[in-house]
Amino acid sequence: MKAQTILSALLISLTLTLGTSAKAAGLEGVKASAGITFSSELNGAFKAMAAKDILKEIEACRIVDAEFFVAPKLKESIGLLQSCSKALGNHAGIPVTITHELTPSGKAGFAIEVRLGAGAMAAGSFTRNLRHSLRIRRESLLGHPVKIVRGDWKPA
């Protein structure tokens, strides 16, 4: 029992001695500040990489969150989204068109299609943000299902 008390006293004095010598050398804050700086830079990098709701950020695209008494028909919805497609294209630096889906035979389908033109591969963060925005809205715009088509897609 006495040996345990002596061991505890030795550990406490050793801790105090090492703590004061680090303080005397001015090193106690170095590790802490380096950890805070690295941590804040890492958090900033993750925040920059996080997907954003691009349809909410671009003013011309806020129409997608409008609530209607009667849902607009497909052609009306596409008309309402034209200014959004121009704004998205300007933001991304690639051509973006919003139109009705085309079936392989070239006939109009039942969904809205967001077509990203040439350079869509280079606009990876834009595409990620757009997909995130559509996921938030359950893959639908103005009550119609939506799909994204990348590149210069043409119906067969």
mmCIF file with all atom_site columns, C-alpha atoms in Angstrom:
data_model
loop_
_atom_site.group_PDB
_atom_site.id
_atom_site.type_symbol
_atom_site.label_atom_id
_atom_site.label_alt_id
_atom_site.label_comp_id
_atom_site.label_asym_id
_atom_site.label_entity_id
_atom_site.label_seq_id
_atom_site.pdbx_PDB_ins_code
_atom_site.Cartn_x
_atom_site.Cartn_y
_atom_site.Cartn_z
_atom_site.occupancy
_atom_site.B_iso_or_equiv
_atom_site.pdbx_formal_charge
_atom_site.auth_seq_id
_atom_site.auth_comp_id
_atom_site.auth_asym_id
_atom_site.auth_atom_id
_atom_site.pdbx_PDB_model_num
ATOM 1   C CA . MET A 1 1   ? 0.000   0.000  0.000   1.00 0.00 ? 1   MET A CA 1
ATOM 2   C CA . LYS A 1 2   ? 2.862   2.321  0.863   1.00 0.00 ? 2   LYS A CA 1
ATOM 3   C CA . ALA A 1 3   ? 4.627   1.474  -2.430  1.00 0.00 ? 3   ALA A CA 1
ATOM 4   C CA . GLN A 1 4   ? 1.488   2.434  -4.375  1.00 0.00 ? 4   GLN A CA 1
ATOM 5   C CA . THR A 1 5   ? 1.379   5.842  -2.677  1.00 0.00 ? 5   THR A CA 1
ATOM 6   C CA . ILE A 1 6   ? 5.050   6.444  -3.436  1.00 0.00 ? 6   ILE A CA 1
ATOM 7   C CA . LEU A 1 7   ? 4.537   5.461  -7.093  1.00 0.00 ? 7   LEU A CA 1
ATOM 8   C CA . SER A 1 8   ? 1.572   7.840  -7.397  1.00 0.00 ? 8   SER A CA 1
ATOM 9   C CA . ALA A 1 9   ? 3.589   10.697 -5.902  1.00 0.00 ? 9   ALA A CA 1
ATOM 10  C CA . LEU A 1 10  ? 6.451   10.004 -8.336  1.00 0.00 ? 10  LEU A CA 1
ATOM 11  C CA . LEU A 1 11  ? 4.119   10.051 -11.337 1.00 0.00 ? 11  LEU A CA 1
ATOM 12  C CA . ILE A 1 12  ? 2.507   13.316 -10.244 1.00 0.00 ? 12  ILE A CA 1
ATOM 13  C CA . SER A 1 13  ? 5.865   15.016 -9.707  1.00 0.00 ? 13  SER A CA 1
ATOM 14  C CA . LEU A 1 14  ? 7.175   13.732 -13.043 1.00 0.00 ? 14  LEU A CA 1
ATOM 15  C CA . THR A 1 15  ? 4.092   15.079 -14.832 1.00 0.00 ? 15  THR A CA 1
ATOM 16  C CA . LEU A 1 16  ? 4.459   18.463 -13.161 1.00 0.00 ? 16  LEU A CA 1
ATOM 17  C CA . THR A 1 17  ? 8.187   18.612 -13.953 1.00 0.00 ? 17  THR A CA 1
ATOM 18  C CA . LEU A 1 18  ? 7.671   17.760 -17.643 1.00 0.00 ? 18  LEU A CA 1
ATOM 19  C CA . GLY A 1 19  ? 4.774   20.187 -17.903 1.00 0.00 ? 19  GLY A CA 1
ATOM 20  C CA . THR A 1 20  ? 6.786   23.076 -16.447 1.00 0.00 ? 20  THR A CA 1
ATOM 21  C CA . SER A 1 21  ? 9.853   22.336 -18.580 1.00 0.00 ? 21  SER A CA 1
ATOM 22  C CA . ALA A 1 22  ? 7.697   22.368 -21.740 1.00 0.00 ? 22  ALA A CA 1
ATOM 23  C CA . LYS A 1 23  ? 6.175   25.635 -20.563 1.00 0.00 ? 23  LYS A CA 1
ATOM 24  C CA . ALA A 1 24  ? 9.632   27.048 -19.880 1.00 0.00 ? 24  ALA A CA 1
ATOM 25  C CA . ALA A 1 25  ? 10.747  26.089 -23.376 1.00 0.00 ? 25  ALA A CA 1
ATOM 26  C CA . GLY A 1 26  ? 7.605   27.696 -24.866 1.00 0.00 ? 26  GLY A CA 1
ATOM 27  C CA . LEU A 1 27  ? 6.565   24.474 -26.593 1.00 0.00 ? 27  LEU A CA 1
ATOM 28  C CA . GLU A 1 28  ? 3.223   23.808 -24.945 1.00 0.00 ? 28  GLU A CA 1
ATOM 29  C CA . GLY A 1 29  ? 1.238   25.707 -27.598 1.00 0.00 ? 29  GLY A CA 1
ATOM 30  C CA . VAL A 1 30  ? 3.180   24.560 -30.656 1.00 0.00 ? 30  VAL A CA 1
ATOM 31  C CA . LYS A 1 31  ? 1.533   21.176 -30.936 1.00 0.00 ? 31  LYS A CA 1
ATOM 32  C CA . ALA A 1 32  ? -1.899  22.559 -30.087 1.00 0.00 ? 32  ALA A CA 1
ATOM 33  C CA . SER A 1 33  ? -1.738  25.404 -32.616 1.00 0.00 ? 33  SER A CA 1
ATOM 34  C CA . ALA A 1 34  ? -0.387  23.126 -35.339 1.00 0.00 ? 34  ALA A CA 1
ATOM 35  C CA . GLY A 1 35  ? -3.285  20.754 -34.733 1.00 0.00 ? 35  GLY A CA 1
ATOM 36  C CA . ILE A 1 36  ? -5.827  23.569 -34.843 1.00 0.00 ? 36  ILE A CA 1
ATOM 37  C CA . THR A 1 37  ? -4.352  25.066 -38.024 1.00 0.00 ? 37  THR A CA 1
ATOM 38  C CA . PHE A 1 38  ? -4.209  21.729 -39.834 1.00 0.00 ? 38  PHE A CA 1
ATOM 39  C CA . SER A 1 39  ? -7.682  20.834 -38.612 1.00 0.00 ? 39  SER A CA 1
ATOM 40  C CA . SER A 1 40  ? -9.192  24.131 -39.775 1.00 0.00 ? 40  SER A CA 1
ATOM 41  C CA . GLU A 1 41  ? -7.489  23.857 -43.175 1.00 0.00 ? 41  GLU A CA 1
ATOM 42  C CA . LEU A 1 42  ? -8.741  20.309 -43.559 1.00 0.00 ? 42  LEU A CA 1
ATOM 43  C CA . ASN A 1 43  ? -12.270 21.341 -42.595 1.00 0.00 ? 43  ASN A CA 1
ATOM 44  C CA . GLY A 1 44  ? -12.097 24.192 -45.113 1.00 0.00 ? 44  GLY A CA 1
ATOM 45  C CA . ALA A 1 45  ? -11.025 21.788 -47.847 1.00 0.00 ? 45  ALA A CA 1
ATOM 46  C CA . PHE A 1 46  ? -13.873 19.397 -47.060 1.00 0.00 ? 46  PHE A CA 1
ATOM 47  C CA . LYS A 1 47  ? -16.393 22.250 -47.058 1.00 0.00 ? 47  LYS A CA 1
ATOM 48  C CA . ALA A 1 48  ? -15.128 23.407 -50.455 1.00 0.00 ? 48  ALA A CA 1
ATOM 49  C CA . MET A 1 49  ? -15.562 19.878 -51.848 1.00 0.00 ? 49  MET A CA 1
ATOM 50  C CA . ALA A 1 50  ? -19.038 19.367 -50.394 1.00 0.00 ? 50  ALA A CA 1
ATOM 51  C CA . ALA A 1 51  ? -21.863 19.361 -52.918 1.00 0.00 ? 51  ALA A CA 1
ATOM 52  C CA . LYS A 1 52  ? -23.948 22.530 -53.047 1.00 0.00 ? 52  LYS A CA 1
ATOM 53  C CA . ASP A 1 53  ? -27.568 23.104 -53.970 1.00 0.00 ? 53  ASP A CA 1
ATOM 54  C CA . ILE A 1 54  ? -26.821 24.897 -57.223 1.00 0.00 ? 54  ILE A CA 1
ATOM 55  C CA . LEU A 1 55  ? -30.499 25.291 -58.135 1.00 0.00 ? 55  LEU A CA 1
ATOM 56  C CA . LYS A 1 56  ? -31.029 27.275 -54.953 1.00 0.00 ? 56  LYS A CA 1
ATOM 57  C CA . GLU A 1 57  ? -27.861 29.378 -55.390 1.00 0.00 ? 57  GLU A CA 1
ATOM 58  C CA . ILE A 1 58  ? -28.636 30.548 -58.946 1.00 0.00 ? 58  ILE A CA 1
ATOM 59  C CA . GLU A 1 59  ? -31.481 33.048 -58.868 1.00 0.00 ? 59  GLU A CA 1
ATOM 60  C CA . ALA A 1 60  ? -32.921 32.085 -62.269 1.00 0.00 ? 60  ALA A CA 1
ATOM 61  C CA . CYS A 1 61  ? -33.266 28.481 -61.068 1.00 0.00 ? 61  CYS A CA 1
ATOM 62  C CA . ARG A 1 62  ? -35.233 29.179 -57.904 1.00 0.00 ? 62  ARG A CA 1
ATOM 63  C CA . ILE A 1 63  ? -38.407 28.593 -59.937 1.00 0.00 ? 63  ILE A CA 1
ATOM 64  C CA . VAL A 1 64  ? -37.849 24.865 -59.326 1.00 0.00 ? 64  VAL A CA 1
ATOM 65  C CA . ASP A 1 65  ? -38.928 25.318 -55.705 1.00 0.00 ? 65  ASP A CA 1
ATOM 66  C CA . ALA A 1 66  ? -42.100 27.257 -56.566 1.00 0.00 ? 66  ALA A CA 1
ATOM 67  C CA . GLU A 1 67  ? -45.382 25.750 -55.462 1.00 0.00 ? 67  GLU A CA 1
ATOM 68  C CA . PHE A 1 68  ? -48.293 25.697 -57.895 1.00 0.00 ? 68  PHE A CA 1
ATOM 69  C CA . PHE A 1 69  ? -51.990 25.055 -57.270 1.00 0.00 ? 69  PHE A CA 1
ATOM 70  C CA . VAL A 1 70  ? -52.010 22.968 -60.437 1.00 0.00 ? 70  VAL A CA 1
ATOM 71  C CA . ALA A 1 71  ? -48.760 21.368 -61.545 1.00 0.00 ? 71  ALA A CA 1
ATOM 72  C CA . PRO A 1 72  ? -47.604 22.737 -64.917 1.00 0.00 ? 72  PRO A CA 1
ATOM 73  C CA . LYS A 1 73  ? -47.659 20.363 -67.853 1.00 0.00 ? 73  LYS A CA 1
ATOM 74  C CA . LEU A 1 74  ? -44.379 19.102 -69.291 1.00 0.00 ? 74  LEU A CA 1
ATOM 75  C CA . LYS A 1 75  ? -44.156 21.713 -72.076 1.00 0.00 ? 75  LYS A CA 1
ATOM 76  C CA . GLU A 1 76  ? -45.034 24.523 -69.649 1.00 0.00 ? 76  GLU A CA 1
ATOM 77  C CA . SER A 1 77  ? -42.406 23.292 -67.203 1.00 0.00 ? 77  SER A CA 1
ATOM 78  C CA . ILE A 1 78  ? -39.754 23.251 -69.902 1.00 0.00 ? 78  ILE A CA 1
ATOM 79  C CA . GLY A 1 79  ? -40.696 26.817 -70.831 1.00 0.00 ? 79  GLY A CA 1
ATOM 80  C CA . LEU A 1 80  ? -40.399 27.906 -67.202 1.00 0.00 ? 80  LEU A CA 1
ATOM 81  C CA . LEU A 1 81  ? -36.956 26.306 -66.951 1.00 0.00 ? 81  LEU A CA 1
ATOM 82  C CA . GLN A 1 82  ? -35.371 27.940 -70.024 1.00 0.00 ? 82  GLN A CA 1
ATOM 83  C CA . SER A 1 83  ? -33.903 30.891 -68.119 1.00 0.00 ? 83  SER A CA 1
ATOM 84  C CA . CYS A 1 84  ? -32.539 28.402 -65.594 1.00 0.00 ? 84  CYS A CA 1
ATOM 85  C CA . SER A 1 85  ? -30.797 26.391 -68.327 1.00 0.00 ? 85  SER A CA 1
ATOM 86  C CA . LYS A 1 86  ? -29.103 29.563 -69.649 1.00 0.00 ? 86  LYS A CA 1
ATOM 87  C CA . ALA A 1 87  ? -27.987 30.529 -66.136 1.00 0.00 ? 87  ALA A CA 1
ATOM 88  C CA . LEU A 1 88  ? -26.673 27.007 -65.491 1.00 0.00 ? 88  LEU A CA 1
ATOM 89  C CA . GLY A 1 89  ? -24.747 27.106 -68.762 1.00 0.00 ? 89  GLY A CA 1
ATOM 90  C CA . ASN A 1 90  ? -23.211 30.472 -67.885 1.00 0.00 ? 90  ASN A CA 1
ATOM 91  C CA . HIS A 1 91  ? -22.273 29.200 -64.436 1.00 0.00 ? 91  HIS A CA 1
ATOM 92  C CA . ALA A 1 92  ? -20.702 25.976 -65.715 1.00 0.00 ? 92  ALA A CA 1
ATOM 93  C CA . GLY A 1 93  ? -19.132 27.347 -68.884 1.00 0.00 ? 93  GLY A CA 1
ATOM 94  C CA . ILE A 1 94  ? -20.686 24.562 -70.950 1.00 0.00 ? 94  ILE A CA 1
ATOM 95  C CA . PRO A 1 95  ? -23.898 24.429 -72.966 1.00 0.00 ? 95  PRO A CA 1
ATOM 96  C CA . VAL A 1 96  ? -26.853 23.284 -70.844 1.00 0.00 ? 96  VAL A CA 1
ATOM 97  C CA . THR A 1 97  ? -30.282 22.677 -72.314 1.00 0.00 ? 97  THR A CA 1
ATOM 98  C CA . ILE A 1 98  ? -33.448 21.615 -70.555 1.00 0.00 ? 98  ILE A CA 1
ATOM 99  C CA . THR A 1 99  ? -35.889 19.835 -72.823 1.00 0.00 ? 99  THR A CA 1
ATOM 100 C CA . HIS A 1 100 ? -38.257 16.889 -72.860 1.00 0.00 ? 100 HIS A CA 1
ATOM 101 C CA . GLU A 1 101 ? -36.798 13.432 -72.829 1.00 0.00 ? 101 GLU A CA 1
ATOM 102 C CA . LEU A 1 102 ? -36.385 11.768 -76.189 1.00 0.00 ? 102 LEU A CA 1
ATOM 103 C CA . THR A 1 103 ? -36.964 8.076  -76.598 1.00 0.00 ? 103 THR A CA 1
ATOM 104 C CA . PRO A 1 104 ? -34.551 6.058  -78.751 1.00 0.00 ? 104 PRO A CA 1
ATOM 105 C CA . SER A 1 105 ? -36.975 6.465  -81.663 1.00 0.00 ? 105 SER A CA 1
ATOM 106 C CA . GLY A 1 106 ? -36.753 10.278 -81.310 1.00 0.00 ? 106 GLY A CA 1
ATOM 107 C CA . LYS A 1 107 ? -40.241 10.795 -79.872 1.00 0.00 ? 107 LYS A CA 1
ATOM 108 C CA . ALA A 1 108 ? -40.914 12.906 -76.791 1.00 0.00 ? 108 ALA A CA 1
ATOM 109 C CA . GLY A 1 109 ? -40.953 11.001 -73.530 1.00 0.00 ? 109 GLY A CA 1
ATOM 110 C CA . PHE A 1 110 ? -42.593 11.833 -70.216 1.00 0.00 ? 110 PHE A CA 1
ATOM 111 C CA . ALA A 1 111 ? -39.600 13.346 -68.387 1.00 0.00 ? 111 ALA A CA 1
ATOM 112 C CA . ILE A 1 112 ? -37.451 16.453 -68.362 1.00 0.00 ? 112 ILE A CA 1
ATOM 113 C CA . GLU A 1 113 ? -33.929 15.987 -69.606 1.00 0.00 ? 113 GLU A CA 1
ATOM 114 C CA . VAL A 1 114 ? -31.012 18.223 -68.610 1.00 0.00 ? 114 VAL A CA 1
ATOM 115 C CA . ARG A 1 115 ? -28.446 17.939 -71.392 1.00 0.00 ? 115 ARG A CA 1
ATOM 116 C CA . LEU A 1 116 ? -24.895 18.930 -70.625 1.00 0.00 ? 116 LEU A CA 1
ATOM 117 C CA . GLY A 1 117 ? -22.991 19.702 -73.811 1.00 0.00 ? 117 GLY A CA 1
ATOM 118 C CA . ALA A 1 118 ? -19.367 19.225 -74.762 1.00 0.00 ? 118 ALA A CA 1
ATOM 119 C CA . GLY A 1 119 ? -17.030 19.741 -71.841 1.00 0.00 ? 119 GLY A CA 1
ATOM 120 C CA . ALA A 1 120 ? -19.344 18.097 -69.334 1.00 0.00 ? 120 ALA A CA 1
ATOM 121 C CA . MET A 1 121 ? -16.545 15.784 -68.232 1.00 0.00 ? 121 MET A CA 1
ATOM 122 C CA . ALA A 1 122 ? -14.397 18.808 -67.326 1.00 0.00 ? 122 ALA A CA 1
ATOM 123 C CA . ALA A 1 123 ? -17.196 20.352 -65.275 1.00 0.00 ? 123 ALA A CA 1
ATOM 124 C CA . GLY A 1 124 ? -17.162 17.590 -62.666 1.00 0.00 ? 124 GLY A CA 1
ATOM 125 C CA . SER A 1 125 ? -17.974 19.767 -59.648 1.00 0.00 ? 125 SER A CA 1
ATOM 126 C CA . PHE A 1 126 ? -20.840 21.387 -61.549 1.00 0.00 ? 126 PHE A CA 1
ATOM 127 C CA . THR A 1 127 ? -22.283 17.977 -62.416 1.00 0.00 ? 127 THR A CA 1
ATOM 128 C CA . ARG A 1 128 ? -21.863 16.817 -58.799 1.00 0.00 ? 128 ARG A CA 1
ATOM 129 C CA . ASN A 1 129 ? -23.674 19.933 -57.555 1.00 0.00 ? 129 ASN A CA 1
ATOM 130 C CA . LEU A 1 130 ? -26.449 19.505 -60.121 1.00 0.00 ? 130 LEU A CA 1
ATOM 131 C CA . ARG A 1 131 ? -26.963 15.840 -59.171 1.00 0.00 ? 131 ARG A CA 1
ATOM 132 C CA . HIS A 1 132 ? -27.042 16.843 -55.496 1.00 0.00 ? 132 HIS A CA 1
ATOM 133 C CA . SER A 1 133 ? -29.667 19.517 -56.228 1.00 0.00 ? 133 SER A CA 1
ATOM 134 C CA . LEU A 1 134 ? -31.837 17.008 -58.079 1.00 0.00 ? 134 LEU A CA 1
ATOM 135 C CA . ARG A 1 135 ? -31.469 14.434 -55.279 1.00 0.00 ? 135 ARG A CA 1
ATOM 136 C CA . ILE A 1 136 ? -32.765 17.033 -52.806 1.00 0.00 ? 136 ILE A CA 1
ATOM 137 C CA . ARG A 1 137 ? -35.824 17.451 -55.058 1.00 0.00 ? 137 ARG A CA 1
ATOM 138 C CA . ARG A 1 138 ? -36.321 13.668 -55.400 1.00 0.00 ? 138 ARG A CA 1
ATOM 139 C CA . GLU A 1 139 ? -35.133 13.606 -59.032 1.00 0.00 ? 139 GLU A CA 1
ATOM 140 C CA . SER A 1 140 ? -38.027 15.802 -60.118 1.00 0.00 ? 140 SER A CA 1
ATOM 141 C CA . LEU A 1 141 ? -38.497 19.385 -61.314 1.00 0.00 ? 141 LEU A CA 1
ATOM 142 C CA . LEU A 1 142 ? -41.891 21.082 -61.259 1.00 0.00 ? 142 LEU A CA 1
ATOM 143 C CA . GLY A 1 143 ? -43.542 17.707 -60.705 1.00 0.00 ? 143 GLY A CA 1
ATOM 144 C CA . HIS A 1 144 ? -41.830 15.892 -63.595 1.00 0.00 ? 144 HIS A CA 1
ATOM 145 C CA . PRO A 1 145 ? -39.080 13.274 -63.386 1.00 0.00 ? 145 PRO A CA 1
ATOM 146 C CA . VAL A 1 146 ? -35.634 14.501 -64.433 1.00 0.00 ? 146 VAL A CA 1
ATOM 147 C CA . LYS A 1 147 ? -32.536 12.870 -65.790 1.00 0.00 ? 147 LYS A CA 1
ATOM 148 C CA . ILE A 1 148 ? -29.133 14.272 -66.693 1.00 0.00 ? 148 ILE A CA 1
ATOM 149 C CA . VAL A 1 149 ? -27.523 13.364 -70.000 1.00 0.00 ? 149 VAL A CA 1
ATOM 150 C CA . ARG A 1 150 ? -23.828 14.170 -70.362 1.00 0.00 ? 150 ARG A CA 1
ATOM 151 C CA . GLY A 1 151 ? -21.947 14.958 -73.542 1.00 0.00 ? 151 GLY A CA 1
ATOM 152 C CA . ASP A 1 152 ? -23.268 15.311 -77.061 1.00 0.00 ? 152 ASP A CA 1
ATOM 153 C CA . TRP A 1 153 ? -26.011 12.712 -76.843 1.00 0.00 ? 153 TRP A CA 1
ATOM 154 C CA . LYS A 1 154 ? -28.266 12.209 -79.828 1.00 0.00 ? 154 LYS A CA 1
ATOM 155 C CA . PRO A 1 155 ? -31.135 9.749  -80.077 1.00 0.00 ? 155 PRO A CA 1
ATOM 156 C CA . ALA A 1 156 ? -30.544 6.619  -82.167 1.00 0.00 ? 156 ALA A CA 1
#
